[in-house]
Coordinates of N, CA and C and ligand atoms in Angstrom, one line a residue:
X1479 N -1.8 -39.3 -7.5 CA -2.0 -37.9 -7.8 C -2.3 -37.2 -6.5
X1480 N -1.6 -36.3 -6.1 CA -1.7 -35.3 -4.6 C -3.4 -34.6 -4.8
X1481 N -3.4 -34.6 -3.4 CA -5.2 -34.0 -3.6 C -5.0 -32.7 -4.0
X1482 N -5.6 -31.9 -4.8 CA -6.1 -30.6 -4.8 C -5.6 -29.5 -3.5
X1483 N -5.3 -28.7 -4.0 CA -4.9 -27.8 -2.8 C -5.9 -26.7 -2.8
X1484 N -6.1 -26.9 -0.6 CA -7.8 -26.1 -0.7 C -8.1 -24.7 -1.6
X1485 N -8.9 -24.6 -1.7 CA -9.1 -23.1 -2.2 C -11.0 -22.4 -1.5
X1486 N -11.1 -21.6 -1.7 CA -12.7 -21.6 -1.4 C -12.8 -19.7 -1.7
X1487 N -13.7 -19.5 -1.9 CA -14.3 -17.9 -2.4 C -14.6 -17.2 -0.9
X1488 N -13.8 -16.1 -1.8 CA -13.7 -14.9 -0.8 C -14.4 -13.5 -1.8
X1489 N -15.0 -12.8 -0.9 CA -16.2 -11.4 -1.2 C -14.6 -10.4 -0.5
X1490 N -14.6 -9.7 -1.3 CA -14.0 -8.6 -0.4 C -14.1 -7.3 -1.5
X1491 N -13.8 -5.7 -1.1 CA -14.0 -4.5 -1.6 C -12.5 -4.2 -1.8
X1492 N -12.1 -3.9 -3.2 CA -10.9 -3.6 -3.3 C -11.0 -2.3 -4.3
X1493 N -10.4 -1.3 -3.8 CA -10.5 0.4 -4.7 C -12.1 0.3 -4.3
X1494 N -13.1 0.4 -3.8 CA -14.7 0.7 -3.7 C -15.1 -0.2 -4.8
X1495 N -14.6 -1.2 -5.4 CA -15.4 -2.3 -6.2 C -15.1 -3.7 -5.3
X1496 N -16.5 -4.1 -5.6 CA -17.2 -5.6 -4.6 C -16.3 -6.4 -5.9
X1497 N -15.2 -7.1 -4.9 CA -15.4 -8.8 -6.1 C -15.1 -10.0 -4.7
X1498 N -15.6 -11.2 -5.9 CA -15.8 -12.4 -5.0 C -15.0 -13.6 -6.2
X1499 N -14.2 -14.3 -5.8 CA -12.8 -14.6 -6.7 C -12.5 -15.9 -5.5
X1500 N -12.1 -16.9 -6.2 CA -11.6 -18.2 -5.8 C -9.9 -17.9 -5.5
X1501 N -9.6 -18.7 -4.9 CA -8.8 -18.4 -3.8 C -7.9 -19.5 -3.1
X1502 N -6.3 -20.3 -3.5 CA -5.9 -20.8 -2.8 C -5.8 -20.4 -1.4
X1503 N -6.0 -22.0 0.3 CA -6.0 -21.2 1.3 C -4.7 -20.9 1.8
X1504 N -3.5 -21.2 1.0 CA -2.4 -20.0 1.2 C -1.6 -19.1 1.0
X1505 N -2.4 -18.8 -0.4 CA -2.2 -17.6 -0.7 C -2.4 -15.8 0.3
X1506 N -1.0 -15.7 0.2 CA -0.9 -14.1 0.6 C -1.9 -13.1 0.3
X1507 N -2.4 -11.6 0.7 CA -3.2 -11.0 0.4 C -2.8 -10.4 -1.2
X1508 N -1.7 -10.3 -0.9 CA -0.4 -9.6 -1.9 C -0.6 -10.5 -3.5
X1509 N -0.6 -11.8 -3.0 CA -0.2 -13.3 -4.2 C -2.0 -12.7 -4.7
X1510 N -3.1 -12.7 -3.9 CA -4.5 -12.5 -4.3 C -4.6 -11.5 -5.3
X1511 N -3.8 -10.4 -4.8 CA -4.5 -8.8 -5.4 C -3.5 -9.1 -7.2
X1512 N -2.2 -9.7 -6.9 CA -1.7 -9.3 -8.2 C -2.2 -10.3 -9.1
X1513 N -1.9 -11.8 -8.7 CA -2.1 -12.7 -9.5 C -3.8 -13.3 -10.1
X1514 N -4.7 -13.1 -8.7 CA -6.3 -13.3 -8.3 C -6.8 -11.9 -9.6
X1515 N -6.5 -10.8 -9.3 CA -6.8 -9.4 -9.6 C -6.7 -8.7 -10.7
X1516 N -5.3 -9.3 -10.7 CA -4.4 -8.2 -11.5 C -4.0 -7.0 -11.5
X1517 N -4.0 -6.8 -9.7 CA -3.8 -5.5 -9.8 C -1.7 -5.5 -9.2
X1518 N -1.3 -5.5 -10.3 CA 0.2 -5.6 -9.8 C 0.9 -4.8 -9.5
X1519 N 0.3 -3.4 -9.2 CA 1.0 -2.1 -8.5 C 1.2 -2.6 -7.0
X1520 N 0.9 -3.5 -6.1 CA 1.4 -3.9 -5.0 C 2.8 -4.7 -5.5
X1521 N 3.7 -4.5 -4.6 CA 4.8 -5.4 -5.0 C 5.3 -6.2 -3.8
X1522 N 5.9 -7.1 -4.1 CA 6.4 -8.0 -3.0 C 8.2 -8.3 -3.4
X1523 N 8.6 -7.8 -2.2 CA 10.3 -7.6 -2.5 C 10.8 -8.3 -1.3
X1524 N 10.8 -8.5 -0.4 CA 11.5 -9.6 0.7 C 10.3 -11.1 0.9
X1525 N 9.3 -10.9 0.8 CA 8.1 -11.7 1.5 C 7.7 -12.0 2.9
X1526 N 8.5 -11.7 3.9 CA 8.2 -11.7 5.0 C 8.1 -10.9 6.0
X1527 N 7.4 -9.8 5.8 CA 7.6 -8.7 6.6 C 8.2 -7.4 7.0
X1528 N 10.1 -7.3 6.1 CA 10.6 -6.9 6.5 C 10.5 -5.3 5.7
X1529 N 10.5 -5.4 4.0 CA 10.4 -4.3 3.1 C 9.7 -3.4 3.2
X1530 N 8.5 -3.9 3.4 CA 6.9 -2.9 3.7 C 6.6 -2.6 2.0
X1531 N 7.2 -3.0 1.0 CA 6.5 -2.8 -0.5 C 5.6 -3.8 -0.7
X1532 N 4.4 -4.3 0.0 CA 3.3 -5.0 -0.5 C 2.3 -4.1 0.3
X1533 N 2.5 -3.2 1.2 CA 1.9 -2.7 2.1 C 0.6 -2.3 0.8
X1534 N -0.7 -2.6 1.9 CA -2.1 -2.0 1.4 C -2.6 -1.4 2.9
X1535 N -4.2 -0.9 2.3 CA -5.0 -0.6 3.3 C -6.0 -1.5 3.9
X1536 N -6.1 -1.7 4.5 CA -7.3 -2.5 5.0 C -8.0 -2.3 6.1
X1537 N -9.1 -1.8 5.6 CA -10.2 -1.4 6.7 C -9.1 0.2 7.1
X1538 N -8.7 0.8 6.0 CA -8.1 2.2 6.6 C -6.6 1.7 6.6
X1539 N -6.0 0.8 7.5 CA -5.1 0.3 7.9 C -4.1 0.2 7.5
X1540 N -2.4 0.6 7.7 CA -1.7 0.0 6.7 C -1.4 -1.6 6.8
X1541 N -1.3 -2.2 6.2 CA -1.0 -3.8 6.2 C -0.2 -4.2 5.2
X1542 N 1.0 -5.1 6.2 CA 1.4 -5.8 5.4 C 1.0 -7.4 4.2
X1543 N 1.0 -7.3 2.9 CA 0.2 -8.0 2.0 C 1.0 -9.1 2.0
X1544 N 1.7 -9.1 2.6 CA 2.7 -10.9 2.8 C 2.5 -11.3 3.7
X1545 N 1.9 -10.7 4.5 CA 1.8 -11.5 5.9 C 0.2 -11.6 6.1
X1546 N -0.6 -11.5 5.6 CA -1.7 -11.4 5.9 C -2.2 -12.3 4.7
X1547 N -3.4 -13.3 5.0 CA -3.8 -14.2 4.1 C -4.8 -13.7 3.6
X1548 N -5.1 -13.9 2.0 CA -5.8 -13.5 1.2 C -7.0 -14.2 1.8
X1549 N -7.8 -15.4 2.8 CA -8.8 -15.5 3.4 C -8.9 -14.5 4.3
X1550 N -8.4 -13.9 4.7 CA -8.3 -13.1 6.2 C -8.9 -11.8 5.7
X1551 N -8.7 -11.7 4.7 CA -9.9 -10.6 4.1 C -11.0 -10.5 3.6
X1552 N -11.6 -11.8 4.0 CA -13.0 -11.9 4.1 C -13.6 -10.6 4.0
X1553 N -14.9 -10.1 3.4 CA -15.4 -9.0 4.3 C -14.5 -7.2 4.1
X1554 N -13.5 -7.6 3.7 CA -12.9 -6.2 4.3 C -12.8 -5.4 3.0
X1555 N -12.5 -4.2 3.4 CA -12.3 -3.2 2.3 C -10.6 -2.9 1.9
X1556 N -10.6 -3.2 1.0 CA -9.1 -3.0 0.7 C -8.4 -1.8 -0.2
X1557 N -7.4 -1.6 0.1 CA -7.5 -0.3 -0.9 C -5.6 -0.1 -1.2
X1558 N -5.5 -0.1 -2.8 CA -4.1 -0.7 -2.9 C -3.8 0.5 -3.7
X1559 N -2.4 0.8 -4.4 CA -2.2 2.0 -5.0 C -2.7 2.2 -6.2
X1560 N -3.3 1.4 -6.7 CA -4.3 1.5 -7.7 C -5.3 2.4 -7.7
X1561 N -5.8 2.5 -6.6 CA -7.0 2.8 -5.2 C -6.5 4.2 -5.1
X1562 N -5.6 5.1 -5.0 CA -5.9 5.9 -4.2 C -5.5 7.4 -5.2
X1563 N -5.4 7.6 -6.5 CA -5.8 8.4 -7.5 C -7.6 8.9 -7.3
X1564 N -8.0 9.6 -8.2 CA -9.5 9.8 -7.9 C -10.0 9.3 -9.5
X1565 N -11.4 8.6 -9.2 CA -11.9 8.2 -10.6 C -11.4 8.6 -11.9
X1566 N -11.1 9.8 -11.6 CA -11.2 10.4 -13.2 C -9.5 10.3 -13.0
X1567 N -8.5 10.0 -12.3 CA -7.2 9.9 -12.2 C -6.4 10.7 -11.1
X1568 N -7.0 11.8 -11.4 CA -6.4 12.9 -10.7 C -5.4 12.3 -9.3
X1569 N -4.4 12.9 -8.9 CA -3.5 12.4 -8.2 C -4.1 12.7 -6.7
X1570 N -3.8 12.1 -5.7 CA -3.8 12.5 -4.6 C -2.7 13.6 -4.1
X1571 N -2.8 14.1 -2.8 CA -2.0 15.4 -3.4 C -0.8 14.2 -2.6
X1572 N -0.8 12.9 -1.8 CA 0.6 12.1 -1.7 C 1.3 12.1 -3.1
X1573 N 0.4 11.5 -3.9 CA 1.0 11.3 -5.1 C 1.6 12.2 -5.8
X1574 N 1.1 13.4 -5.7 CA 1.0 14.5 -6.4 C 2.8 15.3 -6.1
X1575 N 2.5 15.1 -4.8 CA 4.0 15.9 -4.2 C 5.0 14.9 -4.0
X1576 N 4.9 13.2 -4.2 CA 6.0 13.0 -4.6 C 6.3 13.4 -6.0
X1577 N 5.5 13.2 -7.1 CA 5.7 13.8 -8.3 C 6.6 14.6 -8.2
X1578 N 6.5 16.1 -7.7 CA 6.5 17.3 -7.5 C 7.6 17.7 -6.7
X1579 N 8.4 16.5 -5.6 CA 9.4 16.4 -5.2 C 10.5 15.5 -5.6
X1580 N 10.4 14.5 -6.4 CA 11.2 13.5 -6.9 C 11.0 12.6 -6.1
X1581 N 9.5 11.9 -5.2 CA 10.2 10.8 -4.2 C 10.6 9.5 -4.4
X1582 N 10.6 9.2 -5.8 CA 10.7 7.7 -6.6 C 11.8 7.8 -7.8
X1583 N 12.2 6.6 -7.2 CA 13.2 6.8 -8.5 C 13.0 5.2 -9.5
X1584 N 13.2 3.8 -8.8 CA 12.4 3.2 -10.0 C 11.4 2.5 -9.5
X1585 N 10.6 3.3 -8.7 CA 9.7 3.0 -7.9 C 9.0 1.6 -7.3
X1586 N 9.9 0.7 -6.9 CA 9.3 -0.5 -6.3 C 8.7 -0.5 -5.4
X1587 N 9.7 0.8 -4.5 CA 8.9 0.2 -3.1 C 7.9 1.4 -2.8
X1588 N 7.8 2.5 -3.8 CA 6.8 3.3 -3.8 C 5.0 3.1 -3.6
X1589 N 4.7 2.0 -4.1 CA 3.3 1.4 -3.7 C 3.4 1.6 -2.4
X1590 N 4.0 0.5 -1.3 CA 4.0 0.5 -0.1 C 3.9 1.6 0.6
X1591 N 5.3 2.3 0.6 CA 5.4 4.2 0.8 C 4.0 5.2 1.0
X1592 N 3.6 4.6 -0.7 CA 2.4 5.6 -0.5 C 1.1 5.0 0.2
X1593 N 1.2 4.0 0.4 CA -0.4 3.7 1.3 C 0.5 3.8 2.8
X1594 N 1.6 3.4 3.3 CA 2.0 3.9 4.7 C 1.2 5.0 5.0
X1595 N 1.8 5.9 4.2 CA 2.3 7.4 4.5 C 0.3 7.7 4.0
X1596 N -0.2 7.3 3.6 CA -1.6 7.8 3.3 C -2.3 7.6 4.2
X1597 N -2.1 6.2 5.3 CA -2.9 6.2 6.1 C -2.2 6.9 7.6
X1598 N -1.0 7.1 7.5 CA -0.4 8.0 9.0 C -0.5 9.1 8.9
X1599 N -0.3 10.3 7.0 CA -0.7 11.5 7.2 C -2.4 11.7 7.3
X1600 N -3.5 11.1 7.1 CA -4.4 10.9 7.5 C -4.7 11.1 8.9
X1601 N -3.9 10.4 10.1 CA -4.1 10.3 11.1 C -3.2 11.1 11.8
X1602 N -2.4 11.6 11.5 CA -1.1 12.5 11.7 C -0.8 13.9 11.2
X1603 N -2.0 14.7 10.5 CA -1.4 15.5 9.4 C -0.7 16.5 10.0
X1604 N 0.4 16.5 11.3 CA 0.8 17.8 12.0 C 2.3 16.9 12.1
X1605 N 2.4 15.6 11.6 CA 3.6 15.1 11.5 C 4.9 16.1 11.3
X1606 N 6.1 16.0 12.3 CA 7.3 16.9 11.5 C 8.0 16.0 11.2
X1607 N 9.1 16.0 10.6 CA 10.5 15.4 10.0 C 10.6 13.7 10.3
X1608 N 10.9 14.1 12.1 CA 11.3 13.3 12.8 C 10.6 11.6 13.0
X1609 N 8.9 12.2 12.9 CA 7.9 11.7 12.9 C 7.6 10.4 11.7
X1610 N 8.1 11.6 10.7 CA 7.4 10.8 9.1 C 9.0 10.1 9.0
X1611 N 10.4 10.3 9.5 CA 11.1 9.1 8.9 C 10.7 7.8 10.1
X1612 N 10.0 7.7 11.4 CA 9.9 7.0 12.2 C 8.9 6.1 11.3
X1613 N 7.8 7.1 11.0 CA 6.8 6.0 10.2 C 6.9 5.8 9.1
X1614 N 8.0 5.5 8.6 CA 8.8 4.7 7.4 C 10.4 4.0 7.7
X1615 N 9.8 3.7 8.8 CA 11.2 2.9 9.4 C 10.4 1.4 9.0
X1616 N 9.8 1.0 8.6 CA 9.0 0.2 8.2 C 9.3 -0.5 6.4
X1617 N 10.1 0.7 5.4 CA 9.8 0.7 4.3 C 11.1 0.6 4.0
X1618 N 11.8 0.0 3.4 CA 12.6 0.3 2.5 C 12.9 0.5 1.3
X1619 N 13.8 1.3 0.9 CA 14.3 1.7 -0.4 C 15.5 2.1 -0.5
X1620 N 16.1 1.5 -1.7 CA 17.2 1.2 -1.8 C 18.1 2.2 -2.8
X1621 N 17.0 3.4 -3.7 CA 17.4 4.1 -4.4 C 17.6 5.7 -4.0
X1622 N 16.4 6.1 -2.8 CA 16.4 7.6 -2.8 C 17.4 8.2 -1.5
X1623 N 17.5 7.3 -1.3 CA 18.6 8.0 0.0 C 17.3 8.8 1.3
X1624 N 15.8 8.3 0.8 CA 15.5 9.3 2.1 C 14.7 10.7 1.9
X1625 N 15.8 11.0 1.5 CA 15.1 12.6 2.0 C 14.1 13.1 0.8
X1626 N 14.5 13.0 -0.2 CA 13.4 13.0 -1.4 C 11.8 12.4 -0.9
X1627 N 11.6 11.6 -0.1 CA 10.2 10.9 0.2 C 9.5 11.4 1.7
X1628 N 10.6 11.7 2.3 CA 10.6 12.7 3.5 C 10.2 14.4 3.2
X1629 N 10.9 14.5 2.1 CA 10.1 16.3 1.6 C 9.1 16.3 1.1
X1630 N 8.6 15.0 0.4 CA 7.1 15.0 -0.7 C 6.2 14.8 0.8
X1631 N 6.6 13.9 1.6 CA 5.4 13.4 2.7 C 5.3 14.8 3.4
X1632 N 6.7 16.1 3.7 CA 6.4 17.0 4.6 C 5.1 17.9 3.8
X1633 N 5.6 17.9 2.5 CA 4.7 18.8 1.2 C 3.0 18.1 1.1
X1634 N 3.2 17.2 1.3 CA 1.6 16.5 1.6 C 1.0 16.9 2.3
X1635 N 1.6 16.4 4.0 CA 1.0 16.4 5.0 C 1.1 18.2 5.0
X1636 N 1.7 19.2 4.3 CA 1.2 20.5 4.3 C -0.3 21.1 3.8
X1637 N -0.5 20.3 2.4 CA -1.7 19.5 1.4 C -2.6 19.4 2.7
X1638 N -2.4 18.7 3.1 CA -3.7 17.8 3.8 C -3.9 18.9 5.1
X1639 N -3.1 19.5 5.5 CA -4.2 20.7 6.5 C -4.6 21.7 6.3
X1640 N -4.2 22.1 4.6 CA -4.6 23.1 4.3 C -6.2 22.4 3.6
X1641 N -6.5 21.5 4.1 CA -7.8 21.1 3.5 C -7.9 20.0 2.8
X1642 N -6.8 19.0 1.5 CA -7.2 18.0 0.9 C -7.4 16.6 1.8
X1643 N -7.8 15.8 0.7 CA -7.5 14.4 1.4 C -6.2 14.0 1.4
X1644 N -5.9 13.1 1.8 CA -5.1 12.3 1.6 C -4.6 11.8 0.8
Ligands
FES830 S1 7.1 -8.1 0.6 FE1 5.9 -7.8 2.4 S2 7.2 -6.7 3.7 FE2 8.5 -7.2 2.1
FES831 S1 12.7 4.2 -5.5 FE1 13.8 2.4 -5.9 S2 13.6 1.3 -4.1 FE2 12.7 3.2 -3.6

Protein backbone atom coordinates (compact mmCIF):
# COMPACT_ATOMS: atom_id res chain seq x y z
CA UNK A 1 0.00 0.00 0.00
CA UNK A 2 1.78 3.56 -1.18
CA UNK A 3 2.08 5.91 1.79
CA UNK A 4 -0.46 8.63 2.07
CA UNK A 5 0.23 11.63 0.04
CA UNK A 6 1.40 14.70 2.35
CA UNK A 7 -1.24 16.98 3.11
CA UNK A 8 -1.21 19.53 6.18
CA UNK A 9 -3.68 22.76 7.01
CA UNK A 10 -3.50 25.94 5.64
CA UNK A 11 -5.28 29.46 7.29
CA UNK A 12 -5.72 31.75 4.53
CA UNK A 13 -8.61 34.82 3.78
CA UNK A 14 -10.47 34.17 0.69
CA UNK A 15 -13.38 37.01 -0.39
CA UNK A 16 -12.70 38.72 3.51
CA UNK A 17 -13.65 35.18 5.04
CA UNK A 18 -10.80 33.39 7.33
CA UNK A 19 -10.88 29.50 6.41
CA UNK A 20 -8.30 26.93 7.50
CA UNK A 21 -8.90 23.51 5.28
CA UNK A 22 -6.63 20.46 4.76
CA UNK A 23 -4.73 20.46 1.95
CA UNK A 24 -2.78 18.03 -0.50
CA UNK A 25 1.15 19.39 -0.64
CA UNK A 26 0.58 19.54 -4.39
CA UNK A 27 -2.16 20.79 -4.98
CA UNK A 28 -2.43 24.14 -7.09
CA UNK A 29 -3.91 27.32 -5.49
CA UNK A 30 -6.65 26.94 -8.38
CA UNK A 31 -7.17 22.76 -7.47
CA UNK A 32 -7.59 24.38 -3.46
CA UNK A 33 -10.12 27.22 -4.18
CA UNK A 34 -12.47 24.88 -6.57
CA UNK A 35 -12.22 21.46 -5.26
CA UNK A 36 -10.89 22.46 -1.21
CA UNK A 37 -13.69 25.46 -1.38
CA UNK A 38 -15.92 25.19 -3.80
CA UNK A 39 -15.53 28.10 -5.17
CA UNK A 40 -15.46 27.12 -9.04
CA UNK A 41 -15.76 30.57 -10.67
CA UNK A 42 -11.85 30.23 -10.98
CA UNK A 43 -11.14 28.18 -14.01
CA UNK A 44 -8.29 26.25 -15.17
CA UNK A 45 -7.99 25.95 -19.14
CA UNK A 46 -4.18 25.23 -20.11
CA UNK A 47 -2.59 24.44 -16.44
CA UNK A 48 0.60 25.89 -16.92
CA UNK A 49 0.72 29.31 -17.09
CA UNK A 50 -0.05 30.12 -20.41
CA UNK A 51 -4.30 31.12 -20.51
CA UNK A 52 -4.36 33.38 -17.40
CA UNK A 53 -8.15 31.85 -16.62
CA UNK A 54 -7.31 30.67 -13.05
CA UNK A 55 -5.92 34.17 -12.46
CA UNK A 56 -6.78 35.40 -8.68
CA UNK A 57 -5.73 38.11 -6.35
CA UNK A 58 -3.41 37.70 -3.80
CA UNK A 59 -2.30 40.06 -1.41
CA UNK A 60 -3.93 42.71 -4.22
CA UNK A 61 -1.92 40.85 -6.86
CA UNK A 62 -2.93 39.27 -10.01
CA UNK A 63 -1.68 35.54 -9.82
CA UNK A 64 -1.55 32.87 -11.61
CA UNK A 65 -3.73 29.83 -9.70
CA UNK A 66 -1.80 26.97 -11.47
CA UNK A 67 1.30 27.99 -10.85
CA UNK A 68 1.17 28.87 -7.39
CA UNK A 69 0.71 26.18 -4.59
CA UNK A 70 -2.22 26.09 -2.53
CA UNK A 71 0.59 25.95 0.59
CA UNK A 72 2.20 29.11 -0.70
CA UNK A 73 -0.83 30.81 0.51
CA UNK A 74 -0.21 30.41 3.85
CA UNK A 75 -1.34 33.59 5.47
CA UNK A 76 -2.44 35.46 2.44
CA UNK A 77 -5.56 37.15 1.41
CA UNK A 78 -7.08 35.91 -1.61
CA UNK A 79 -9.68 37.20 -3.59
CA UNK A 80 -11.31 35.22 -6.61
CA UNK A 81 -14.34 36.35 -8.79
CA UNK A 82 -16.56 35.25 -6.43
CA UNK A 83 -14.88 38.09 -4.33
CA UNK A 84 -15.28 40.95 -6.10
CA UNK A 85 -19.32 41.81 -6.49
CA UNK A 86 -20.29 43.70 -3.11
CA UNK A 87 -22.03 41.76 -0.20
CA UNK A 88 -25.38 42.54 -1.08
CA UNK A 89 -24.23 41.51 -4.99
CA UNK A 90 -24.10 44.64 -6.55
CA UNK A 91 -21.64 44.43 -9.49
CA UNK A 92 -18.38 46.08 -9.56
CA UNK A 93 -18.55 48.69 -12.07
CA UNK A 94 -15.55 45.90 -14.02
CA UNK A 95 -18.36 43.71 -13.92
CA UNK A 96 -20.81 46.00 -14.55
CA UNK A 97 -19.46 47.45 -17.96
CA UNK A 98 -18.56 44.18 -19.24
CA UNK A 99 -22.23 43.52 -18.81
CA UNK A 100 -22.95 46.67 -20.38
CA UNK A 101 -20.51 46.21 -23.17
CA UNK A 102 -20.89 42.48 -24.20
CA UNK A 103 -17.23 41.43 -22.88
CA UNK A 104 -18.08 37.60 -22.44
CA UNK A 105 -19.47 35.40 -24.48
CA UNK A 106 -19.30 31.87 -22.77
CA UNK A 107 -17.37 33.19 -20.27
CA UNK A 108 -14.39 30.80 -19.33
CA UNK A 109 -11.82 32.85 -19.43
CA UNK A 110 -13.78 35.81 -17.95
CA UNK A 111 -12.88 35.00 -14.10
CA UNK A 112 -9.21 35.51 -15.01
CA UNK A 113 -9.91 38.80 -17.26
CA UNK A 114 -11.72 40.22 -14.47
CA UNK A 115 -9.33 39.94 -11.56
CA UNK A 116 -6.34 40.99 -14.20
CA UNK A 117 -8.00 43.87 -15.26
CA UNK A 118 -9.26 44.70 -11.43
CA UNK A 119 -6.04 44.75 -10.18
CA UNK A 120 -4.11 46.91 -13.21
CA UNK A 121 -7.24 49.35 -13.49
CA UNK A 122 -6.75 49.80 -9.86
CA UNK A 123 -3.19 50.69 -10.33
CA UNK A 124 -3.57 52.17 -13.84
CA UNK A 125 -6.91 53.94 -13.88
CA UNK A 126 -5.53 56.51 -16.86
CA UNK A 127 -4.88 53.28 -18.87
CA UNK A 128 -5.63 53.93 -22.88
CA UNK A 129 -6.32 51.30 -25.49
CA UNK A 130 -2.90 50.31 -26.14
CA UNK A 131 -2.08 49.77 -22.50
CA UNK A 132 -5.16 47.57 -21.46
CA UNK A 133 -4.66 45.15 -24.59
CA UNK A 134 -0.78 44.92 -23.33
CA UNK A 135 -2.19 43.98 -19.87
CA UNK A 136 -4.20 41.12 -21.31
CA UNK A 137 -1.55 39.83 -23.42
CA UNK A 138 -1.51 37.46 -20.58
CA UNK A 139 -5.33 36.17 -21.06
CA UNK A 140 -6.74 34.36 -23.54
CA UNK A 141 -9.91 34.06 -25.19
CA UNK A 142 -11.01 32.26 -27.79
CA UNK A 143 -14.59 33.79 -28.33
CA UNK A 144 -14.67 37.75 -28.28
CA UNK A 145 -12.20 38.74 -30.79
CA UNK A 146 -10.91 41.45 -28.28
CA UNK A 147 -12.41 44.41 -28.58
CA UNK A 148 -15.66 43.76 -26.73
CA UNK A 149 -13.34 43.35 -23.26
CA UNK A 150 -11.08 46.15 -24.41
CA UNK A 151 -14.34 48.68 -24.53
CA UNK A 152 -15.87 47.29 -21.12
CA UNK A 153 -12.14 47.74 -19.44
CA UNK A 154 -11.94 51.44 -21.36
CA UNK A 155 -15.73 52.05 -19.77
CA UNK A 156 -14.46 50.84 -16.25
CA UNK A 157 -11.31 52.40 -16.00
CA UNK A 158 -13.65 55.63 -17.03
CA UNK A 159 -15.87 54.26 -13.74
CA UNK A 160 -12.96 54.18 -11.60
CA UNK A 161 -11.79 58.00 -12.04
CA UNK A 162 -14.77 59.33 -11.98
CA UNK A 163 -14.68 58.01 -8.34
CA UNK A 164 -15.76 54.08 -7.99
CA UNK A 165 -13.75 51.15 -6.98
CA UNK A 166 -12.75 48.79 -8.91
S1 LIG B 1 -4.92 27.51 -16.21
FE1 LIG B 1 -3.48 28.79 -15.26
S2 LIG B 1 -2.69 30.01 -16.86
FE2 LIG B 1 -3.99 28.58 -17.87
S1 LIG C 1 -15.67 34.52 -23.74
FE1 LIG C 1 -15.25 32.49 -24.38
S2 LIG C 1 -13.10 32.28 -24.08
FE2 LIG C 1 -13.50 34.36 -23.68
Amino acid sequence: MPDALPRRRITLTVNGKEHSAETEDRYSLADFLRHGLGLTGTHLGCEHGVCGACTVLVNGEAVRGCLMLAVQAEGCRVTTIEGLADDDGALSPLQQAFMDNHGLQCGFCTPGILTTLTAYLRDHPNADEPEIREALSGNICRCTGYDTIVRAALAAARTIREGAKA
